[in-house]
Amino acid sequence: MTQRLGKNLNGYHGETIDIRSVLREIETAAPAYGWTSEIFHTHGDLDWVALHRPARITDHALRKRIHISAGIHGDEPAGPLAALKLIQDDLWPGNVEIFLLPCLNPLGFLRNQRANADGIDLNRDYRNPQSTETRRHIAWLERQPRFDLYLCLHEDWEAHGFYLYETNPDERTPLAEIMIAAVAPVCPVDGSEIIEGRPAQGGIIRPKISLQERPDWPEAFYHITHKARQGYTLEAPSDFPLPVRVSALVTAVNAAVNSLMAR
Ligand SMILES: [Zn+2]
């Protein structure tokens, strides 16, 4: 099994990416695979893009919509790379409609830092947004239909392996175990009983979320409140090689999408 690199002490010290070139690759690849793109924010030469891939089968009873976002933390390169690979692999079932936001924090990536250029953690900014990036993302979300599922792609530099958060208040068929089982052959799973201060089991955290008590909403809280009743925050372990982390995220997304569409 893949060994930890031992590089990440007190923060992320692993590989970095040139976000401009990754975003260029994404914007070049997307139309070739039938995606349209909308720019919902710009800063200098950087674009915040929302990609949309319509369902190929237009039976409305079967169609499901999924919001996939990545790159909200600028020191987590696996997310935008996973977005690129998902586009290039093009393994989507016919009746799924995907909304893919490959990088929510390009300015963080320019600095290899978690926060945006003003030091705001965008993933704590979804209740009373202070950042332009989050305001623009929410303004874009308000123009979209509801989703059947959201997936937020992240990394954790402290993790011993892959893990995920499940939010599923209506107790729909869970997708957590399916994702963990799919990821296990490609990336170690964090078996810790406590992860990020929360009880975990087999790489799955099912947090008791108190939306109203928490002032600093992550993106997931916005989705649960406004857009979708089931979703997952996926955390790839930064202390493993970057291709392993990308593969873990891609594998988890494919497993979730296929399982959702099969039920
Ligand atoms: Zn993150």
PDB file of C-alpha atoms and ligand atoms in Angstrom:
ATOM      1  CA  MET A   1       0.000   0.000   0.000  1.00  0.00           C
ATOM      2  CA  THR A   2       1.100   3.536  -0.684  1.00  0.00           C
ATOM      3  CA  GLN A   3       3.274   5.015   2.039  1.00  0.00           C
ATOM      4  CA  ARG A   4       2.843   8.431   3.565  1.00  0.00           C
ATOM      5  CA  LEU A   5       5.375  11.017   2.443  1.00  0.00           C
ATOM      6  CA  GLY A   6       5.823  12.607   5.889  1.00  0.00           C
ATOM      7  CA  LYS A   7       6.183  16.061   4.331  1.00  0.00           C
ATOM      8  CA  ASN A   8       3.239  17.828   5.862  1.00  0.00           C
ATOM      9  CA  LEU A   9       4.215  19.116   9.281  1.00  0.00           C
ATOM     10  CA  ASN A  10       2.067  22.005  10.557  1.00  0.00           C
ATOM     11  CA  GLY A  11       0.601  22.537   7.110  1.00  0.00           C
ATOM     12  CA  TYR A  12       0.686  21.513   3.494  1.00  0.00           C
ATOM     13  CA  HIS A  13       4.191  21.261   1.996  1.00  0.00           C
ATOM     14  CA  GLY A  14       3.488  18.988  -0.958  1.00  0.00           C
ATOM     15  CA  GLU A  15       3.149  19.484  -4.680  1.00  0.00           C
ATOM     16  CA  THR A  16       1.755  22.737  -6.033  1.00  0.00           C
ATOM     17  CA  ILE A  17       0.007  23.352  -9.348  1.00  0.00           C
ATOM     18  CA  ASP A  18       0.015  26.209 -11.835  1.00  0.00           C
ATOM     19  CA  ILE A  19      -3.671  27.008 -11.513  1.00  0.00           C
ATOM     20  CA  ARG A  20      -3.678  29.139 -14.678  1.00  0.00           C
ATOM     21  CA  SER A  21      -2.519  26.217 -16.798  1.00  0.00           C
ATOM     22  CA  VAL A  22      -4.881  23.731 -15.070  1.00  0.00           C
ATOM     23  CA  LEU A  23      -7.822  26.076 -15.687  1.00  0.00           C
ATOM     24  CA  ARG A  24      -6.719  26.543 -19.314  1.00  0.00           C
ATOM     25  CA  GLU A  25      -6.644  22.767 -19.757  1.00  0.00           C
ATOM     26  CA  ILE A  26     -10.124  22.506 -18.227  1.00  0.00           C
ATOM     27  CA  GLU A  27     -11.515  25.273 -20.436  1.00  0.00           C
ATOM     28  CA  THR A  28      -9.967  23.624 -23.502  1.00  0.00           C
ATOM     29  CA  ALA A  29     -11.139  20.089 -22.671  1.00  0.00           C
ATOM     30  CA  ALA A  30     -14.677  20.903 -21.502  1.00  0.00           C
ATOM     31  CA  PRO A  31     -16.299  21.907 -24.839  1.00  0.00           C
ATOM     32  CA  ALA A  32     -14.802  18.844 -26.549  1.00  0.00           C
ATOM     33  CA  TYR A  33     -16.804  16.666 -24.117  1.00  0.00           C
ATOM     34  CA  GLY A  34     -20.059  18.582 -24.503  1.00  0.00           C
ATOM     35  CA  TRP A  35     -19.801  21.002 -21.594  1.00  0.00           C
ATOM     36  CA  THR A  36     -20.808  24.630 -21.741  1.00  0.00           C
ATOM     37  CA  SER A  37     -19.145  27.118 -19.455  1.00  0.00           C
ATOM     38  CA  GLU A  38     -20.189  30.298 -17.749  1.00  0.00           C
ATOM     39  CA  ILE A  39     -17.792  32.771 -16.154  1.00  0.00           C
ATOM     40  CA  PHE A  40     -19.382  34.002 -12.918  1.00  0.00           C
ATOM     41  CA  HIS A  41     -16.476  36.066 -11.618  1.00  0.00           C
ATOM     42  CA  THR A  42     -13.186  37.435 -12.901  1.00  0.00           C
ATOM     43  CA  HIS A  43     -10.154  38.986 -11.268  1.00  0.00           C
ATOM     44  CA  GLY A  44      -7.283  40.128 -13.477  1.00  0.00           C
ATOM     45  CA  ASP A  45      -6.696  37.341 -15.986  1.00  0.00           C
ATOM     46  CA  LEU A  46      -8.368  34.700 -13.792  1.00  0.00           C
ATOM     47  CA  ASP A  47     -11.853  33.371 -14.488  1.00  0.00           C
ATOM     48  CA  TRP A  48     -14.200  31.574 -12.095  1.00  0.00           C
ATOM     49  CA  VAL A  49     -15.997  29.099 -14.336  1.00  0.00           C
ATOM     50  CA  ALA A  50     -19.128  27.019 -13.869  1.00  0.00           C
ATOM     51  CA  LEU A  51     -19.298  24.104 -16.292  1.00  0.00           C
ATOM     52  CA  HIS A  52     -22.561  22.477 -17.243  1.00  0.00           C
ATOM     53  CA  ARG A  53     -23.083  19.113 -18.877  1.00  0.00           C
ATOM     54  CA  PRO A  54     -26.718  18.366 -19.767  1.00  0.00           C
ATOM     55  CA  ALA A  55     -28.201  14.911 -19.390  1.00  0.00           C
ATOM     56  CA  ARG A  56     -27.936  12.836 -22.562  1.00  0.00           C
ATOM     57  CA  ILE A  57     -31.232  11.067 -21.884  1.00  0.00           C
ATOM     58  CA  THR A  58     -34.042  13.548 -21.542  1.00  0.00           C
ATOM     59  CA  ASP A  59     -36.456  11.398 -19.546  1.00  0.00           C
ATOM     60  CA  HIS A  60     -37.205  13.860 -16.783  1.00  0.00           C
ATOM     61  CA  ALA A  61     -38.282  11.175 -14.360  1.00  0.00           C
ATOM     62  CA  LEU A  62     -34.825   9.613 -14.532  1.00  0.00           C
ATOM     63  CA  ARG A  63     -32.676  12.729 -14.665  1.00  0.00           C
ATOM     64  CA  LYS A  64     -30.651  13.688 -11.612  1.00  0.00           C
ATOM     65  CA  ARG A  65     -28.650  16.849 -11.082  1.00  0.00           C
ATOM     66  CA  ILE A  66     -25.327  16.977  -9.267  1.00  0.00           C
ATOM     67  CA  HIS A  67     -23.242  19.967  -8.159  1.00  0.00           C
ATOM     68  CA  ILE A  68     -19.526  19.196  -7.924  1.00  0.00           C
ATOM     69  CA  SER A  69     -17.150  21.856  -6.615  1.00  0.00           C
ATOM     70  CA  ALA A  70     -13.411  21.928  -6.048  1.00  0.00           C
ATOM     71  CA  GLY A  71     -10.547  24.250  -5.284  1.00  0.00           C
ATOM     72  CA  ILE A  72     -12.135  26.295  -2.500  1.00  0.00           C
ATOM     73  CA  HIS A  73      -8.885  25.873  -0.533  1.00  0.00           C
ATOM     74  CA  GLY A  74      -5.810  27.023  -2.466  1.00  0.00           C
ATOM     75  CA  ASP A  75      -3.456  24.501  -0.868  1.00  0.00           C
ATOM     76  CA  GLU A  76      -5.500  21.490  -2.018  1.00  0.00           C
ATOM     77  CA  PRO A  77      -4.424  20.854  -5.633  1.00  0.00           C
ATOM     78  CA  ALA A  78      -6.076  17.419  -6.003  1.00  0.00           C
ATOM     79  CA  GLY A  79      -9.576  18.937  -6.401  1.00  0.00           C
ATOM     80  CA  PRO A  80      -9.036  20.987  -9.597  1.00  0.00           C
ATOM     81  CA  LEU A  81      -6.928  18.152 -11.053  1.00  0.00           C
ATOM     82  CA  ALA A  82      -9.735  15.693 -10.268  1.00  0.00           C
ATOM     83  CA  ALA A  83     -12.186  18.035 -12.034  1.00  0.00           C
ATOM     84  CA  LEU A  84      -9.969  17.972 -15.135  1.00  0.00           C
ATOM     85  CA  LYS A  85      -9.697  14.172 -15.033  1.00  0.00           C
ATOM     86  CA  LEU A  86     -13.444  13.745 -14.591  1.00  0.00           C
ATOM     87  CA  ILE A  87     -13.984  15.825 -17.738  1.00  0.00           C
ATOM     88  CA  GLN A  88     -11.360  13.900 -19.708  1.00  0.00           C
ATOM     89  CA  ASP A  89     -12.514  10.450 -18.536  1.00  0.00           C
ATOM     90  CA  ASP A  90     -16.118  11.325 -19.492  1.00  0.00           C
ATOM     91  CA  LEU A  91     -17.635   8.335 -17.708  1.00  0.00           C
ATOM     92  CA  TRP A  92     -20.946   9.956 -16.776  1.00  0.00           C
ATOM     93  CA  PRO A  93     -24.166   7.948 -16.979  1.00  0.00           C
ATOM     94  CA  GLY A  94     -26.555   9.220 -19.660  1.00  0.00           C
ATOM     95  CA  ASN A  95     -29.242  10.600 -17.415  1.00  0.00           C
ATOM     96  CA  VAL A  96     -27.105  12.754 -15.115  1.00  0.00           C
ATOM     97  CA  GLU A  97     -26.831  16.527 -15.397  1.00  0.00           C
ATOM     98  CA  ILE A  98     -23.614  17.885 -13.915  1.00  0.00           C
ATOM     99  CA  PHE A  99     -22.734  21.356 -12.673  1.00  0.00           C
ATOM    100  CA  LEU A 100     -18.956  21.400 -12.149  1.00  0.00           C
ATOM    101  CA  LEU A 101     -17.080  24.276 -10.526  1.00  0.00           C
ATOM    102  CA  PRO A 102     -13.437  23.269 -10.868  1.00  0.00           C
ATOM    103  CA  CYS A 103     -11.853  26.044  -8.820  1.00  0.00           C
ATOM    104  CA  LEU A 104     -13.600  28.362  -6.353  1.00  0.00           C
ATOM    105  CA  ASN A 105     -10.386  29.997  -5.076  1.00  0.00           C
ATOM    106  CA  PRO A 106      -7.834  30.585  -7.866  1.00  0.00           C
ATOM    107  CA  LEU A 107      -6.207  33.436  -5.911  1.00  0.00           C
ATOM    108  CA  GLY A 108      -5.490  31.033  -3.056  1.00  0.00           C
ATOM    109  CA  PHE A 109      -3.770  28.684  -5.502  1.00  0.00           C
ATOM    110  CA  LEU A 110      -1.509  31.491  -6.733  1.00  0.00           C
ATOM    111  CA  ARG A 111      -0.252  31.708  -3.123  1.00  0.00           C
ATOM    112  CA  ASN A 112      -0.540  27.991  -2.246  1.00  0.00           C
ATOM    113  CA  GLN A 113      -2.683  29.016   0.713  1.00  0.00           C
ATOM    114  CA  ARG A 114      -6.009  27.839   2.135  1.00  0.00           C
ATOM    115  CA  ALA A 115      -7.643  31.276   2.252  1.00  0.00           C
ATOM    116  CA  ASN A 116      -8.316  33.775  -0.532  1.00  0.00           C
ATOM    117  CA  ALA A 117      -6.089  36.819  -1.186  1.00  0.00           C
ATOM    118  CA  ASP A 118      -7.719  38.711   1.708  1.00  0.00           C
ATOM    119  CA  GLY A 119      -7.156  35.898   4.193  1.00  0.00           C
ATOM    120  CA  ILE A 120     -10.799  34.765   4.186  1.00  0.00           C
ATOM    121  CA  ASP A 121     -11.432  31.019   4.388  1.00  0.00           C
ATOM    122  CA  LEU A 122     -14.097  30.806   1.674  1.00  0.00           C
ATOM    123  CA  ASN A 123     -15.334  27.534   3.127  1.00  0.00           C
ATOM    124  CA  ARG A 124     -16.438  29.453   6.247  1.00  0.00           C
ATOM    125  CA  ASP A 125     -18.075  32.281   4.319  1.00  0.00           C
ATOM    126  CA  TYR A 126     -21.437  30.892   3.161  1.00  0.00           C
ATOM    127  CA  ARG A 127     -23.752  32.328   5.812  1.00  0.00           C
ATOM    128  CA  ASN A 128     -23.098  36.066   5.595  1.00  0.00           C
ATOM    129  CA  PRO A 129     -20.550  36.128   2.797  1.00  0.00           C
ATOM    130  CA  GLN A 130     -17.781  38.705   3.026  1.00  0.00           C
ATOM    131  CA  SER A 131     -15.756  37.590   0.012  1.00  0.00           C
ATOM    132  CA  THR A 132     -16.603  38.496  -3.566  1.00  0.00           C
ATOM    133  CA  GLU A 133     -15.817  34.911  -4.609  1.00  0.00           C
ATOM    134  CA  THR A 134     -18.486  33.425  -2.318  1.00  0.00           C
ATOM    135  CA  ARG A 135     -21.034  36.130  -3.126  1.00  0.00           C
ATOM    136  CA  ARG A 136     -20.606  35.421  -6.838  1.00  0.00           C
ATOM    137  CA  HIS A 137     -20.834  31.660  -6.314  1.00  0.00           C
ATOM    138  CA  ILE A 138     -24.065  32.102  -4.346  1.00  0.00           C
ATOM    139  CA  ALA A 139     -25.471  34.503  -6.975  1.00  0.00           C
ATOM    140  CA  TRP A 140     -24.745  31.849  -9.598  1.00  0.00           C
ATOM    141  CA  LEU A 141     -26.297  29.104  -7.404  1.00  0.00           C
ATOM    142  CA  GLU A 142     -29.460  31.163  -7.016  1.00  0.00           C
ATOM    143  CA  ARG A 143     -29.952  30.968 -10.786  1.00  0.00           C
ATOM    144  CA  GLN A 144     -29.626  27.164 -10.890  1.00  0.00           C
ATOM    145  CA  PRO A 145     -32.226  24.449 -10.272  1.00  0.00           C
ATOM    146  CA  ARG A 146     -32.087  22.310  -7.133  1.00  0.00           C
ATOM    147  CA  PHE A 147     -29.617  19.429  -7.079  1.00  0.00           C
ATOM    148  CA  ASP A 148     -30.131  15.803  -6.070  1.00  0.00           C
ATOM    149  CA  LEU A 149     -26.600  15.654  -4.707  1.00  0.00           C
ATOM    150  CA  TYR A 150     -23.636  17.882  -3.967  1.00  0.00           C
ATOM    151  CA  LEU A 151     -20.017  16.782  -3.783  1.00  0.00           C
ATOM    152  CA  CYS A 152     -17.304  19.097  -2.390  1.00  0.00           C
ATOM    153  CA  LEU A 153     -13.763  18.001  -3.269  1.00  0.00           C
ATOM    154  CA  HIS A 154     -11.106  18.686  -0.633  1.00  0.00           C
ATOM    155  CA  GLU A 155      -7.819  17.519   0.828  1.00  0.00           C
ATOM    156  CA  ASP A 156      -6.661  17.316   4.450  1.00  0.00           C
ATOM    157  CA  TRP A 157      -2.929  17.579   5.161  1.00  0.00           C
ATOM    158  CA  GLU A 158      -3.362  15.930   8.593  1.00  0.00           C
ATOM    159  CA  ALA A 159      -5.353  12.910   7.425  1.00  0.00           C
ATOM    160  CA  HIS A 160      -4.016   9.360   7.635  1.00  0.00           C
ATOM    161  CA  GLY A 161      -6.073   8.413   4.610  1.00  0.00           C
ATOM    162  CA  PHE A 162      -9.188   9.295   2.622  1.00  0.00           C
ATOM    163  CA  TYR A 163     -12.335  10.161   4.550  1.00  0.00           C
ATOM    164  CA  LEU A 164     -15.621  11.960   3.958  1.00  0.00           C
ATOM    165  CA  TYR A 165     -18.451  13.844   5.645  1.00  0.00           C
ATOM    166  CA  GLU A 166     -21.990  12.749   4.902  1.00  0.00           C
ATOM    167  CA  THR A 167     -24.928  15.140   5.216  1.00  0.00           C
ATOM    168  CA  ASN A 168     -28.194  13.326   4.655  1.00  0.00           C
ATOM    169  CA  PRO A 169     -30.940  14.774   6.890  1.00  0.00           C
ATOM    170  CA  ASP A 170     -33.788  12.995   5.071  1.00  0.00           C
ATOM    171  CA  GLU A 171     -31.999   9.637   5.423  1.00  0.00           C
ATOM    172  CA  ARG A 172     -31.921   8.887   1.725  1.00  0.00           C
ATOM    173  CA  THR A 173     -29.948   5.829   0.649  1.00  0.00           C
ATOM    174  CA  PRO A 174     -26.441   6.688   1.851  1.00  0.00           C
ATOM    175  CA  LEU A 175     -23.569   6.784  -0.627  1.00  0.00           C
ATOM    176  CA  ALA A 176     -20.765   7.006   1.954  1.00  0.00           C
ATOM    177  CA  GLU A 177     -19.968   3.297   2.275  1.00  0.00           C
ATOM    178  CA  ILE A 178     -20.031   2.849  -1.505  1.00  0.00           C
ATOM    179  CA  MET A 179     -17.511   5.654  -1.977  1.00  0.00           C
ATOM    180  CA  ILE A 180     -15.208   4.356   0.775  1.00  0.00           C
ATOM    181  CA  ALA A 181     -15.276   0.825  -0.669  1.00  0.00           C
ATOM    182  CA  ALA A 182     -14.465   2.172  -4.140  1.00  0.00           C
ATOM    183  CA  VAL A 183     -11.603   4.366  -2.909  1.00  0.00           C
ATOM    184  CA  ALA A 184      -9.951   1.737  -0.667  1.00  0.00           C
ATOM    185  CA  PRO A 185      -8.112  -0.049  -3.526  1.00  0.00           C
ATOM    186  CA  VAL A 186      -6.610   3.210  -4.847  1.00  0.00           C
ATOM    187  CA  CYS A 187      -5.878   5.164  -1.634  1.00  0.00           C
ATOM    188  CA  PRO A 188      -5.638   4.298   2.067  1.00  0.00           C
ATOM    189  CA  VAL A 189      -8.747   5.097   4.116  1.00  0.00           C
ATOM    190  CA  ASP A 190      -8.401   6.921   7.441  1.00  0.00           C
ATOM    191  CA  GLY A 191      -9.606   4.449  10.058  1.00  0.00           C
ATOM    192  CA  SER A 192      -9.247   6.848  13.013  1.00  0.00           C
ATOM    193  CA  GLU A 193     -12.082   6.880  15.548  1.00  0.00           C
ATOM    194  CA  ILE A 194     -11.808  10.668  15.793  1.00  0.00           C
ATOM    195  CA  ILE A 195     -11.120  12.819  12.728  1.00  0.00           C
ATOM    196  CA  GLU A 196     -11.011  16.615  12.978  1.00  0.00           C
ATOM    197  CA  GLY A 197     -12.484  16.279  16.471  1.00  0.00           C
ATOM    198  CA  ARG A 198     -15.534  14.320  15.317  1.00  0.00           C
ATOM    199  CA  PRO A 199     -16.408  10.646  15.752  1.00  0.00           C
ATOM    200  CA  ALA A 200     -15.630   8.694  12.610  1.00  0.00           C
ATOM    201  CA  GLN A 201     -16.128   5.113  11.517  1.00  0.00           C
ATOM    202  CA  GLY A 202     -14.306   3.534   8.608  1.00  0.00           C
ATOM    203  CA  GLY A 203     -13.499   6.934   7.091  1.00  0.00           C
ATOM    204  CA  ILE A 204     -17.074   8.224   7.427  1.00  0.00           C
ATOM    205  CA  ILE A 205     -18.091  11.211   9.545  1.00  0.00           C
ATOM    206  CA  ARG A 206     -21.794  11.844   9.969  1.00  0.00           C
ATOM    207  CA  PRO A 207     -21.705  15.163  11.792  1.00  0.00           C
ATOM    208  CA  LYS A 208     -24.622  16.456  13.806  1.00  0.00           C
ATOM    209  CA  ILE A 209     -24.913  19.798  12.105  1.00  0.00           C
ATOM    210  CA  SER A 210     -26.432  22.748  13.904  1.00  0.00           C
ATOM    211  CA  LEU A 211     -26.977  25.184  11.063  1.00  0.00           C
ATOM    212  CA  GLN A 212     -28.372  27.983  13.164  1.00  0.00           C
ATOM    213  CA  GLU A 213     -25.728  27.806  15.887  1.00  0.00           C
ATOM    214  CA  ARG A 214     -22.814  28.062  13.519  1.00  0.00           C
ATOM    215  CA  PRO A 215     -21.946  31.514  12.148  1.00  0.00           C
ATOM    216  CA  ASP A 216     -19.209  30.354   9.771  1.00  0.00           C
ATOM    217  CA  TRP A 217     -21.024  28.187   7.265  1.00  0.00           C
ATOM    218  CA  PRO A 218     -18.998  25.977   4.936  1.00  0.00           C
ATOM    219  CA  GLU A 219     -20.199  25.616   1.358  1.00  0.00           C
ATOM    220  CA  ALA A 220     -21.941  22.330   2.266  1.00  0.00           C
ATOM    221  CA  PHE A 221     -24.272  24.133   4.715  1.00  0.00           C
ATOM    222  CA  TYR A 222     -25.440  26.457   1.938  1.00  0.00           C
ATOM    223  CA  HIS A 223     -26.223  23.495  -0.318  1.00  0.00           C
ATOM    224  CA  ILE A 224     -28.144  21.637   2.403  1.00  0.00           C
ATOM    225  CA  THR A 225     -30.134  24.751   3.272  1.00  0.00           C
ATOM    226  CA  HIS A 226     -30.861  25.984  -0.241  1.00  0.00           C
ATOM    227  CA  LYS A 227     -30.044  23.482  -2.967  1.00  0.00           C
ATOM    228  CA  ALA A 228     -29.770  19.779  -2.095  1.00  0.00           C
ATOM    229  CA  ARG A 229     -30.829  17.358   0.631  1.00  0.00           C
ATOM    230  CA  GLN A 230     -27.880  14.998   0.361  1.00  0.00           C
ATOM    231  CA  GLY A 231     -24.197  15.662  -0.063  1.00  0.00           C
ATOM    232  CA  TYR A 232     -20.639  14.763   0.730  1.00  0.00           C
ATOM    233  CA  THR A 233     -17.416  16.570   1.488  1.00  0.00           C
ATOM    234  CA  LEU A 234     -14.590  14.359   0.245  1.00  0.00           C
ATOM    235  CA  GLU A 235     -11.165  14.641   1.886  1.00  0.00           C
ATOM    236  CA  ALA A 236      -8.122  13.183   0.155  1.00  0.00           C
ATOM    237  CA  PRO A 237      -5.017  12.782   2.340  1.00  0.00           C
ATOM    238  CA  SER A 238      -2.382  15.366   1.341  1.00  0.00           C
ATOM    239  CA  ASP A 239       0.486  13.333   2.755  1.00  0.00           C
ATOM    240  CA  PHE A 240       0.178  10.828  -0.083  1.00  0.00           C
ATOM    241  CA  PRO A 241       1.406  11.458  -3.644  1.00  0.00           C
ATOM    242  CA  LEU A 242      -0.749  13.844  -5.679  1.00  0.00           C
ATOM    243  CA  PRO A 243      -1.801  11.253  -8.305  1.00  0.00           C
ATOM    244  CA  VAL A 244      -3.115   9.018  -5.477  1.00  0.00           C
ATOM    245  CA  ARG A 245      -5.200  11.880  -4.078  1.00  0.00           C
ATOM    246  CA  VAL A 246      -6.582  12.782  -7.516  1.00  0.00           C
ATOM    247  CA  SER A 247      -7.434   9.149  -8.125  1.00  0.00           C
ATOM    248  CA  ALA A 248      -9.166   8.918  -4.724  1.00  0.00           C
ATOM    249  CA  LEU A 249     -11.392  11.928  -5.483  1.00  0.00           C
ATOM    250  CA  VAL A 250     -12.195  10.808  -9.040  1.00  0.00           C
ATOM    251  CA  THR A 251     -13.008   7.274  -7.846  1.00  0.00           C
ATOM    252  CA  ALA A 252     -15.279   8.561  -5.077  1.00  0.00           C
ATOM    253  CA  VAL A 253     -17.155  10.888  -7.450  1.00  0.00           C
ATOM    254  CA  ASN A 254     -17.683   8.131 -10.023  1.00  0.00           C
ATOM    255  CA  ALA A 255     -18.906   5.731  -7.325  1.00  0.00           C
ATOM    256  CA  ALA A 256     -21.365   8.301  -5.935  1.00  0.00           C
ATOM    257  CA  VAL A 257     -22.693   9.294  -9.364  1.00  0.00           C
ATOM    258  CA  ASN A 258     -23.146   5.717 -10.554  1.00  0.00           C
ATOM    259  CA  SER A 259     -24.801   4.653  -7.322  1.00  0.00           C
ATOM    260  CA  LEU A 260     -27.156   7.629  -7.291  1.00  0.00           C
ATOM    261  CA  MET A 261     -28.183   6.983 -10.885  1.00  0.00           C
ATOM    262  CA  ALA A 262     -28.724   3.261 -10.273  1.00  0.00           C
ATOM    263  CA  ARG A 263     -31.243   3.689  -7.473  1.00  0.00           C
TER     264      ARG A 263
HETATM  265 ZN    ZN B   1     -10.361  21.907   2.113  1.00  0.00          ZN
END
